[in-house]
Structures are given as C-alpha cells and as structure tokens.
GROMACS .gro file of C-alpha atoms in nm:
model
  129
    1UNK     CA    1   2.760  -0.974  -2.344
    2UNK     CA    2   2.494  -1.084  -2.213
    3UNK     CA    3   2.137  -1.080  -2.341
    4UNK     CA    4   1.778  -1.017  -2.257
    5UNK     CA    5   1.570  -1.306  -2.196
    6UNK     CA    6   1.190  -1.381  -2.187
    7UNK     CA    7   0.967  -1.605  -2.153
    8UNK     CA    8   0.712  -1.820  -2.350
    9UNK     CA    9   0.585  -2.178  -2.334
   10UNK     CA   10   0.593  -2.457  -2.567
   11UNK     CA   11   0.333  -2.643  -2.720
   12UNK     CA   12   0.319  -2.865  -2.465
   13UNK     CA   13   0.282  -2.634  -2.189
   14UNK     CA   14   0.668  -2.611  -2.101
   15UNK     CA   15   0.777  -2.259  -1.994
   16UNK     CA   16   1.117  -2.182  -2.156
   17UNK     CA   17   1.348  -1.883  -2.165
   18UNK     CA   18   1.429  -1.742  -2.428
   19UNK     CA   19   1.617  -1.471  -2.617
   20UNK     CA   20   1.478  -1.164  -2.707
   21UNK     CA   21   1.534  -0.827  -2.827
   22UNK     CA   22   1.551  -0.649  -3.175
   23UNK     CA   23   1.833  -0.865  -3.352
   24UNK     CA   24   1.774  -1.214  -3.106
   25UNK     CA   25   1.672  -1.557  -3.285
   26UNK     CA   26   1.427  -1.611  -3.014
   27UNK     CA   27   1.689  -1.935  -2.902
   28UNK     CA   28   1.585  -2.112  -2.577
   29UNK     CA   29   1.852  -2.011  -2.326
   30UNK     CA   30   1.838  -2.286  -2.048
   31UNK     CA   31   1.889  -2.126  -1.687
   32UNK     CA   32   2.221  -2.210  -1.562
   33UNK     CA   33   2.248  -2.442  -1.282
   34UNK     CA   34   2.399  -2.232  -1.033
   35UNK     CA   35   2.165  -1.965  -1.102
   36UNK     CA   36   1.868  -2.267  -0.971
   37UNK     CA   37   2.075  -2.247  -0.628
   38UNK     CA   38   1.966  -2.070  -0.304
   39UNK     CA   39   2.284  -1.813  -0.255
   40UNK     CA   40   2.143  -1.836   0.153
   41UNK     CA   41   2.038  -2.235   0.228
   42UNK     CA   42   1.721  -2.227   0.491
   43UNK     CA   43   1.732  -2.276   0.792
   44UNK     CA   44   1.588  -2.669   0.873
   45UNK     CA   45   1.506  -2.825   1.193
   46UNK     CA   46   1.657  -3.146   1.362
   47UNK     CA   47   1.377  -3.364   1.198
   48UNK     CA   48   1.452  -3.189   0.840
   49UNK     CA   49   1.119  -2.959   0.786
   50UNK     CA   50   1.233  -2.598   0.661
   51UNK     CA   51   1.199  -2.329   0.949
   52UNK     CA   52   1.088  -1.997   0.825
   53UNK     CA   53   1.029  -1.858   1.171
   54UNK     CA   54   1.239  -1.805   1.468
   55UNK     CA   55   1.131  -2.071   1.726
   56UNK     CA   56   1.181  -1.751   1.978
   57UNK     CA   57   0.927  -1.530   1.762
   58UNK     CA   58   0.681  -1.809   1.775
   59UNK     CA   59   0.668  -1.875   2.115
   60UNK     CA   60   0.666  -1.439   2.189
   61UNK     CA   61   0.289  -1.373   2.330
   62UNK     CA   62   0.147  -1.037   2.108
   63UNK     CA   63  -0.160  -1.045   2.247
   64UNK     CA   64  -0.346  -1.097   2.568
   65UNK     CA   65  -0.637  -1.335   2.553
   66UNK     CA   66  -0.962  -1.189   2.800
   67UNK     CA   67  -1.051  -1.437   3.060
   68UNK     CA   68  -1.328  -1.692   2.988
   69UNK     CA   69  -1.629  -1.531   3.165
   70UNK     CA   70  -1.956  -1.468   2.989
   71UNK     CA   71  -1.985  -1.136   2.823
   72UNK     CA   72  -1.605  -1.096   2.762
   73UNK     CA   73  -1.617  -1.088   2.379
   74UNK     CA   74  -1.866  -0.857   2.353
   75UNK     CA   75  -1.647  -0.612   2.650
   76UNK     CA   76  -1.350  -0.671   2.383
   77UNK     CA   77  -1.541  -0.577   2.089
   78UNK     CA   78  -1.744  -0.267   2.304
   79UNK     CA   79  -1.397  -0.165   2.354
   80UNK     CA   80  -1.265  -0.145   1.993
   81UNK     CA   81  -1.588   0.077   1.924
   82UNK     CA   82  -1.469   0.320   2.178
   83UNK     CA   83  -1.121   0.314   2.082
   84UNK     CA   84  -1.239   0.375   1.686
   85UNK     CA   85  -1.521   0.644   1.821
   86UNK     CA   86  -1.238   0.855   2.017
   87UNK     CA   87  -1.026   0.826   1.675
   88UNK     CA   88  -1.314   0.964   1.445
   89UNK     CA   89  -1.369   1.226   1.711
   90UNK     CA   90  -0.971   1.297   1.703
   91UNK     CA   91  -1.000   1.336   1.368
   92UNK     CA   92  -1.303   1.519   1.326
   93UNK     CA   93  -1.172   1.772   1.561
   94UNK     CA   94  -0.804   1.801   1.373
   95UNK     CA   95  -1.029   1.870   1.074
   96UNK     CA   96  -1.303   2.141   1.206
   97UNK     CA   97  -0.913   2.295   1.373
   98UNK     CA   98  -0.783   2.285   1.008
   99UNK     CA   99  -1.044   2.465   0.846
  100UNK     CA  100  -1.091   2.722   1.103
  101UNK     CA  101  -0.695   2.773   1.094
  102UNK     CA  102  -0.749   2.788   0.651
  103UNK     CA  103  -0.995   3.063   0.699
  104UNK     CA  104  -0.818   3.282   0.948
  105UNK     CA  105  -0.557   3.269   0.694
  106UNK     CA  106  -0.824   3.373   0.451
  107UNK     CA  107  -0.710   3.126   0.202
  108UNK     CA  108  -0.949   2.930  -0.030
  109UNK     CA  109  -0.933   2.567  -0.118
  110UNK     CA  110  -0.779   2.517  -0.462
  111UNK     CA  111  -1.083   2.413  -0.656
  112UNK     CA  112  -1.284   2.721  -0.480
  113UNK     CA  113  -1.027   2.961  -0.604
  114UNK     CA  114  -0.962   2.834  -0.926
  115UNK     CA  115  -1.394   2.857  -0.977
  116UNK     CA  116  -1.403   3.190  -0.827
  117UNK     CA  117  -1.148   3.278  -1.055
  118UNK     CA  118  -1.328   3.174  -1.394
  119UNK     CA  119  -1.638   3.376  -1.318
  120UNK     CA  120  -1.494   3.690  -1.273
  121UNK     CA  121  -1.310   3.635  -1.567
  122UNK     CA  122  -1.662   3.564  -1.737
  123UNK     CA  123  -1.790   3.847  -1.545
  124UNK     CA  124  -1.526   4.076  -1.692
  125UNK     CA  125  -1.534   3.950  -2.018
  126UNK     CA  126  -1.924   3.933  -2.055
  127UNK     CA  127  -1.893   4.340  -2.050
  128UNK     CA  128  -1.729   4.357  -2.410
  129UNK     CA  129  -1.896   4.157  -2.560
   0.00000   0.00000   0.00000
C-alpha cells in the first residue's frame, strides 16, 4: 500500500521525501521517474522556446488605444470617474431602495432586534428584582 510522504531537507540543504506517519521510519522515498514526467508535453515553437499562449490569443486586440491628440489621457481617465460615479450612485440608490423596502416590511436588522430584545428583557426583569 502505499504510504504518506513528506518533506524535509538535509543538512546540506537537499529537499528529500520522505515517509511519514505514526509507524513510518522516516526513510527517504526517492520520486519515481515517471512521476518527474509531464503526462501533457508543451506546446514549443519551430525555433524550440515553450509556447504558453495561443499565437491567435496574442495577436486578439482587447482594448482600443485613444488617438494621440493632447488631452486624450486625461478624457480616458475623466471617463473612468464617470463610469465609477454612475456605479456608486447605482449602488447607493439599490441601497436607500433596500432599506425603504426592509422598513415597509417592518423588519429590523439583526443586531437591532437582537439589542431591542435584551432591554426589554432587562426592563422586565429589573421589576422583580
């Protein structure tokens, strides 16, 4: 059966595997080598350099560049802080919606209740005492 293995280094630095559990002797288990091979090879180029991206993915444009005329960053960037200010409103709104739908409900939040809760029972209790 096969065991549980761990790790630890040597006194020279080497990191081993080893065997471990409540009745192991701690051996050092060497990894096998077909465990050290890739089950999937990657993909390499013509020239032999490793390809990690599709050359179609690289080449896909994601993002449209403004033209080069004075001012355009800061149009980009004035742009973003309206996008973000109509968000914050969005949400804002969602919120103030939320609450006003919480209290036609006539529900309390959680913590509210659960405070509301512990002084009448103090209340209640103060009376007998």
């Amino acid at each position: 059966a096969p065991c549980k293995i761990g790790f630890r280094y040597l006194e020279d630095g080497t990191k081993v595997r080893i065997s471990r559990g409540g009745n192991s002797s701690g051996t050092v288990i060497p990894k096998p080598e077909l465990a050290k091979q890739r089950r999937v090879p990657l993909p390499t180029s013509d020239d032999g350099y490793v390809q990690t991206t599709p050359v179609n993915v690289v080449h896909e444009v994601t993002r449209e560049t403004p033209a080069d005329e004075e001012g355009s960053k800061a149009n980009g960037d004035t742009a973003l802080l309206e996008l973000a200010m109509q968000n914050l409103n969005m949400e804002t709104a969602l919120r103030r919606e939320y609450d006003a739908h919480q209290k036609k409900q006539n529900r309390e939040y959680p913590i509210a209740k659960a405070r509301r809760k512990r002084e009448e029972f103090i209340s209640n209790h103060a009376k007998f005492s």
